[in-house]
Amino acid sequence: MTDRTVLISPSLLSCDFAEIARDVAMIEAAGADWLHVDVMDAHFVPNLTIGPPVVKAISRVATVPLDVHLMISEPAQYAEAFAKAGAYVLTFHWEVAPSTEAARTVIQAFRDAGIEKVGVSVKPDTPVESLTDILDEVDLVLVMSVFPGFGGQKFMGEVLDKVRWLRAQGYQGWIEMDGGINGETIAGCAEAGTDVFVAGSAIFGAEDIPGTITELRSTAAERMHVG
Ligand code: DX5
Ligand code: ZN
């Protein structure tokens, strides 16, 4: 049905922040395709994580692309800072720019800053149909399968309909799923049409990290080609 490639993007939110360089090297050696970096501002979400200086430090030691997920209220204002910090994919939330016009302004700010791949994300209670008029303008849609803010939450299976809808519209870009992905939940995501898989606790909490990434990849690849 498709020749899409599975991309595994481990979320550094679950790494040891006192040992970021060590964990980045470890997770890359274990097979990570991208590194997912969760930026939170304690305003859009009830948690506060890292900003451009730390992303820049990560990019200094990383050899795979940085997949930066902005959970912040003013993404356009920080586009340049994150571009300079080394973001490859930069994703903003539709909820902070909830109209076609407002979202286009953010997308343009990202492109003007030199971001290569622009992503837009929807929370579990935001209809994906809202994105209809900007689908042609983004490289990635990030479908949240938990409410953003924290790692280790339970996967919300009902969001798989959003992925199916996007593929039914003919959306050819990357569809990324984030929140509660593990060896069980990844199968349905892949079957629905997801090709980029974020996992934090399932990867960093595993005893055998390379084995877990290999297993996630093979389960996803198997299901992706069904139907
Ligand atoms: C949640 C973040 C996720 C989180 C995923 O707001 O966007 O990237 O780190 O963690 P797990 O895989 O543990 O649900
Ligand atoms: Zn994330």
PDB file of C-alpha atoms in Angstrom, residues 51-203:
ATOM      1  CA  GLY A  51      14.690  26.588  25.387  1.00  0.00           C
ATOM      2  CA  PRO A  52      17.014  27.503  22.507  1.00  0.00           C
ATOM      3  CA  PRO A  53      20.345  27.360  24.412  1.00  0.00           C
ATOM      4  CA  VAL A  54      19.776  23.757  25.423  1.00  0.00           C
ATOM      5  CA  VAL A  55      18.509  22.824  21.947  1.00  0.00           C
ATOM      6  CA  LYS A  56      21.700  24.356  20.584  1.00  0.00           C
ATOM      7  CA  ALA A  57      23.789  22.314  22.986  1.00  0.00           C
ATOM      8  CA  ILE A  58      21.949  19.157  21.916  1.00  0.00           C
ATOM      9  CA  SER A  59      22.520  19.959  18.250  1.00  0.00           C
ATOM     10  CA  ARG A  60      26.249  20.309  18.911  1.00  0.00           C
ATOM     11  CA  VAL A  61      26.469  16.705  20.007  1.00  0.00           C
ATOM     12  CA  ALA A  62      23.716  15.193  17.814  1.00  0.00           C
ATOM     13  CA  THR A  63      24.354  13.577  14.443  1.00  0.00           C
ATOM     14  CA  VAL A  64      20.712  12.896  13.542  1.00  0.00           C
ATOM     15  CA  PRO A  65      18.088  15.595  12.811  1.00  0.00           C
ATOM     16  CA  LEU A  66      16.406  17.440  15.662  1.00  0.00           C
ATOM     17  CA  ASP A  67      12.624  17.162  15.665  1.00  0.00           C
ATOM     18  CA  VAL A  68      11.589  20.119  17.814  1.00  0.00           C
ATOM     19  CA  HIS A  69       8.056  20.144  19.206  1.00  0.00           C
ATOM     20  CA  LEU A  70       7.100  23.631  20.369  1.00  0.00           C
ATOM     21  CA  MET A  71       4.452  23.603  23.062  1.00  0.00           C
ATOM     22  CA  ILE A  72       4.630  27.376  23.409  1.00  0.00           C
ATOM     23  CA  SER A  73       2.181  30.238  22.942  1.00  0.00           C
ATOM     24  CA  GLU A  74       4.300  32.422  20.639  1.00  0.00           C
ATOM     25  CA  PRO A  75       6.055  30.114  18.172  1.00  0.00           C
ATOM     26  CA  ALA A  76       6.666  32.756  15.477  1.00  0.00           C
ATOM     27  CA  GLN A  77       8.606  34.934  17.911  1.00  0.00           C
ATOM     28  CA  TYR A  78      11.071  32.155  18.568  1.00  0.00           C
ATOM     29  CA  ALA A  79      11.427  30.803  15.029  1.00  0.00           C
ATOM     30  CA  GLU A  80      14.813  32.340  14.456  1.00  0.00           C
ATOM     31  CA  ALA A  81      16.175  31.262  17.816  1.00  0.00           C
ATOM     32  CA  PHE A  82      15.199  27.648  17.183  1.00  0.00           C
ATOM     33  CA  ALA A  83      16.458  27.744  13.604  1.00  0.00           C
ATOM     34  CA  LYS A  84      19.812  29.002  14.852  1.00  0.00           C
ATOM     35  CA  ALA A  85      19.763  26.386  17.584  1.00  0.00           C
ATOM     36  CA  GLY A  86      19.686  23.682  14.909  1.00  0.00           C
ATOM     37  CA  ALA A  87      16.055  22.559  14.595  1.00  0.00           C
ATOM     38  CA  TYR A  88      15.451  20.490  11.449  1.00  0.00           C
ATOM     39  CA  VAL A  89      11.729  19.904  11.939  1.00  0.00           C
ATOM     40  CA  LEU A  90      10.023  22.714  13.851  1.00  0.00           C
ATOM     41  CA  THR A  91       6.440  22.031  14.881  1.00  0.00           C
ATOM     42  CA  PHE A  92       3.941  24.500  16.336  1.00  0.00           C
ATOM     43  CA  HIS A  93       0.482  23.893  17.770  1.00  0.00           C
ATOM     44  CA  TRP A  94      -2.575  24.860  15.743  1.00  0.00           C
ATOM     45  CA  GLU A  95      -4.276  25.893  19.005  1.00  0.00           C
ATOM     46  CA  VAL A  96      -1.971  28.920  19.366  1.00  0.00           C
ATOM     47  CA  ALA A  97      -2.741  30.119  15.815  1.00  0.00           C
ATOM     48  CA  PRO A  98      -6.224  28.675  15.274  1.00  0.00           C
ATOM     49  CA  SER A  99      -7.148  30.064  11.864  1.00  0.00           C
ATOM     50  CA  THR A 100      -5.771  29.514   8.386  1.00  0.00           C
ATOM     51  CA  GLU A 101      -4.445  33.056   8.316  1.00  0.00           C
ATOM     52  CA  ALA A 102      -2.769  32.890  11.725  1.00  0.00           C
ATOM     53  CA  ALA A 103      -1.245  29.493  11.006  1.00  0.00           C
ATOM     54  CA  ARG A 104       0.091  30.759   7.665  1.00  0.00           C
ATOM     55  CA  THR A 105       1.831  33.601   9.475  1.00  0.00           C
ATOM     56  CA  VAL A 106       3.604  31.104  11.747  1.00  0.00           C
ATOM     57  CA  ILE A 107       4.525  28.858   8.802  1.00  0.00           C
ATOM     58  CA  GLN A 108       5.961  31.849   6.952  1.00  0.00           C
ATOM     59  CA  ALA A 109       7.942  32.960   9.999  1.00  0.00           C
ATOM     60  CA  PHE A 110       9.439  29.465  10.255  1.00  0.00           C
ATOM     61  CA  ARG A 111      10.327  29.401   6.555  1.00  0.00           C
ATOM     62  CA  ASP A 112      11.794  32.919   6.710  1.00  0.00           C
ATOM     63  CA  ALA A 113      13.955  31.784   9.607  1.00  0.00           C
ATOM     64  CA  GLY A 114      15.332  29.009   7.410  1.00  0.00           C
ATOM     65  CA  ILE A 115      13.531  26.037   8.955  1.00  0.00           C
ATOM     66  CA  GLU A 116      13.701  23.109   6.537  1.00  0.00           C
ATOM     67  CA  LYS A 117      10.650  21.163   7.658  1.00  0.00           C
ATOM     68  CA  VAL A 118       7.597  22.802   9.171  1.00  0.00           C
ATOM     69  CA  GLY A 119       5.162  20.827  11.290  1.00  0.00           C
ATOM     70  CA  VAL A 120       1.781  21.595  12.798  1.00  0.00           C
ATOM     71  CA  SER A 121       0.291  19.743  15.741  1.00  0.00           C
ATOM     72  CA  VAL A 122      -3.188  19.167  17.106  1.00  0.00           C
ATOM     73  CA  LYS A 123      -4.111  18.283  20.679  1.00  0.00           C
ATOM     74  CA  PRO A 124      -6.414  15.292  21.189  1.00  0.00           C
ATOM     75  CA  ASP A 125      -9.532  17.477  21.426  1.00  0.00           C
ATOM     76  CA  THR A 126      -8.779  19.640  18.379  1.00  0.00           C
ATOM     77  CA  PRO A 127     -10.492  18.527  15.152  1.00  0.00           C
ATOM     78  CA  VAL A 128      -7.922  17.676  12.486  1.00  0.00           C
ATOM     79  CA  GLU A 129     -10.248  19.088   9.818  1.00  0.00           C
ATOM     80  CA  SER A 130      -9.167  22.526  11.061  1.00  0.00           C
ATOM     81  CA  LEU A 131      -5.937  21.963   9.139  1.00  0.00           C
ATOM     82  CA  THR A 132      -7.640  21.442   5.758  1.00  0.00           C
ATOM     83  CA  ASP A 133      -6.468  24.680   4.147  1.00  0.00           C
ATOM     84  CA  ILE A 134      -2.865  24.497   5.333  1.00  0.00           C
ATOM     85  CA  LEU A 135      -2.137  20.839   4.618  1.00  0.00           C
ATOM     86  CA  ASP A 136      -0.343  21.718   1.387  1.00  0.00           C
ATOM     87  CA  GLU A 137       1.923  24.077   3.278  1.00  0.00           C
ATOM     88  CA  VAL A 138       3.318  21.799   5.978  1.00  0.00           C
ATOM     89  CA  ASP A 139       5.824  18.967   5.819  1.00  0.00           C
ATOM     90  CA  LEU A 140       4.536  17.168   8.895  1.00  0.00           C
ATOM     91  CA  VAL A 141       1.372  16.840  10.950  1.00  0.00           C
ATOM     92  CA  LEU A 142       1.926  15.848  14.576  1.00  0.00           C
ATOM     93  CA  VAL A 143      -1.138  14.138  15.988  1.00  0.00           C
ATOM     94  CA  MET A 144      -1.004  14.210  19.776  1.00  0.00           C
ATOM     95  CA  SER A 145      -2.165  10.976  21.363  1.00  0.00           C
ATOM     96  CA  VAL A 146      -2.038  12.450  24.886  1.00  0.00           C
ATOM     97  CA  PHE A 147      -2.631  15.962  26.188  1.00  0.00           C
ATOM     98  CA  PRO A 148       0.731  17.694  25.809  1.00  0.00           C
ATOM     99  CA  GLY A 149       2.745  18.496  28.912  1.00  0.00           C
ATOM    100  CA  PHE A 150       4.124  15.287  30.328  1.00  0.00           C
ATOM    101  CA  GLY A 151       5.702  12.003  29.330  1.00  0.00           C
ATOM    102  CA  GLY A 152       4.394   8.652  30.529  1.00  0.00           C
ATOM    103  CA  GLN A 153       0.667   9.166  29.847  1.00  0.00           C
ATOM    104  CA  LYS A 154      -1.774   6.661  28.408  1.00  0.00           C
ATOM    105  CA  PHE A 155      -2.238   6.467  24.626  1.00  0.00           C
ATOM    106  CA  MET A 156      -5.610   7.771  23.367  1.00  0.00           C
ATOM    107  CA  GLY A 157      -6.606   5.433  20.545  1.00  0.00           C
ATOM    108  CA  GLU A 158      -9.452   7.613  19.326  1.00  0.00           C
ATOM    109  CA  VAL A 159      -6.968   9.979  17.642  1.00  0.00           C
ATOM    110  CA  LEU A 160      -6.152   7.321  15.036  1.00  0.00           C
ATOM    111  CA  ASP A 161      -9.200   8.506  13.090  1.00  0.00           C
ATOM    112  CA  LYS A 162      -7.334  11.770  12.509  1.00  0.00           C
ATOM    113  CA  VAL A 163      -4.484   9.921  10.815  1.00  0.00           C
ATOM    114  CA  ARG A 164      -6.925   7.981   8.638  1.00  0.00           C
ATOM    115  CA  TRP A 165      -8.678  11.203   7.692  1.00  0.00           C
ATOM    116  CA  LEU A 166      -5.391  12.882   6.722  1.00  0.00           C
ATOM    117  CA  ARG A 167      -4.381   9.979   4.488  1.00  0.00           C
ATOM    118  CA  ALA A 168      -7.901   9.843   3.005  1.00  0.00           C
ATOM    119  CA  GLN A 169      -7.453  13.494   2.005  1.00  0.00           C
ATOM    120  CA  GLY A 170      -4.359  12.421   0.118  1.00  0.00           C
ATOM    121  CA  TYR A 171      -1.946  14.044   2.574  1.00  0.00           C
ATOM    122  CA  GLN A 172       1.511  12.825   1.546  1.00  0.00           C
ATOM    123  CA  GLY A 173       3.660  14.489   4.186  1.00  0.00           C
ATOM    124  CA  TRP A 174       4.891  12.943   7.393  1.00  0.00           C
ATOM    125  CA  ILE A 175       2.325  12.062  10.020  1.00  0.00           C
ATOM    126  CA  GLU A 176       3.872  11.873  13.457  1.00  0.00           C
ATOM    127  CA  MET A 177       2.233  10.462  16.571  1.00  0.00           C
ATOM    128  CA  ASP A 178       3.317  11.508  20.046  1.00  0.00           C
ATOM    129  CA  GLY A 179       2.246  10.244  23.456  1.00  0.00           C
ATOM    130  CA  GLY A 180       1.965   6.797  24.967  1.00  0.00           C
ATOM    131  CA  ILE A 181       3.590   4.962  22.074  1.00  0.00           C
ATOM    132  CA  ASN A 182       4.992   1.548  22.939  1.00  0.00           C
ATOM    133  CA  GLY A 183       5.328  -1.938  21.453  1.00  0.00           C
ATOM    134  CA  GLU A 184       1.552  -2.436  21.579  1.00  0.00           C
ATOM    135  CA  THR A 185       0.144   0.947  20.613  1.00  0.00           C
ATOM    136  CA  ILE A 186       2.533   1.511  17.693  1.00  0.00           C
ATOM    137  CA  ALA A 187       0.838  -1.142  15.555  1.00  0.00           C
ATOM    138  CA  GLY A 188      -2.461   0.724  15.209  1.00  0.00           C
ATOM    139  CA  CYS A 189      -0.661   4.002  14.570  1.00  0.00           C
ATOM    140  CA  ALA A 190       1.285   2.484  11.678  1.00  0.00           C
ATOM    141  CA  GLU A 191      -1.775   0.782  10.246  1.00  0.00           C
ATOM    142  CA  ALA A 192      -3.654   4.093  10.215  1.00  0.00           C
ATOM    143  CA  GLY A 193      -0.898   5.797   8.225  1.00  0.00           C
ATOM    144  CA  THR A 194       1.556   7.227  10.754  1.00  0.00           C
ATOM    145  CA  ASP A 195       5.197   7.164   9.720  1.00  0.00           C
ATOM    146  CA  VAL A 196       7.019   9.081  12.457  1.00  0.00           C
ATOM    147  CA  PHE A 197       6.810   7.648  15.951  1.00  0.00           C
ATOM    148  CA  VAL A 198       7.789   9.523  19.101  1.00  0.00           C
ATOM    149  CA  ALA A 199       8.436   7.488  22.222  1.00  0.00           C
ATOM    150  CA  GLY A 200       9.864   8.724  25.499  1.00  0.00           C
ATOM    151  CA  SER A 201       9.201   6.473  28.447  1.00  0.00           C
ATOM    152  CA  ALA A 202       8.874   3.299  26.352  1.00  0.00           C
ATOM    153  CA  ILE A 203      12.396   3.784  25.010  1.00  0.00           C
TER     154      ILE A 203
END
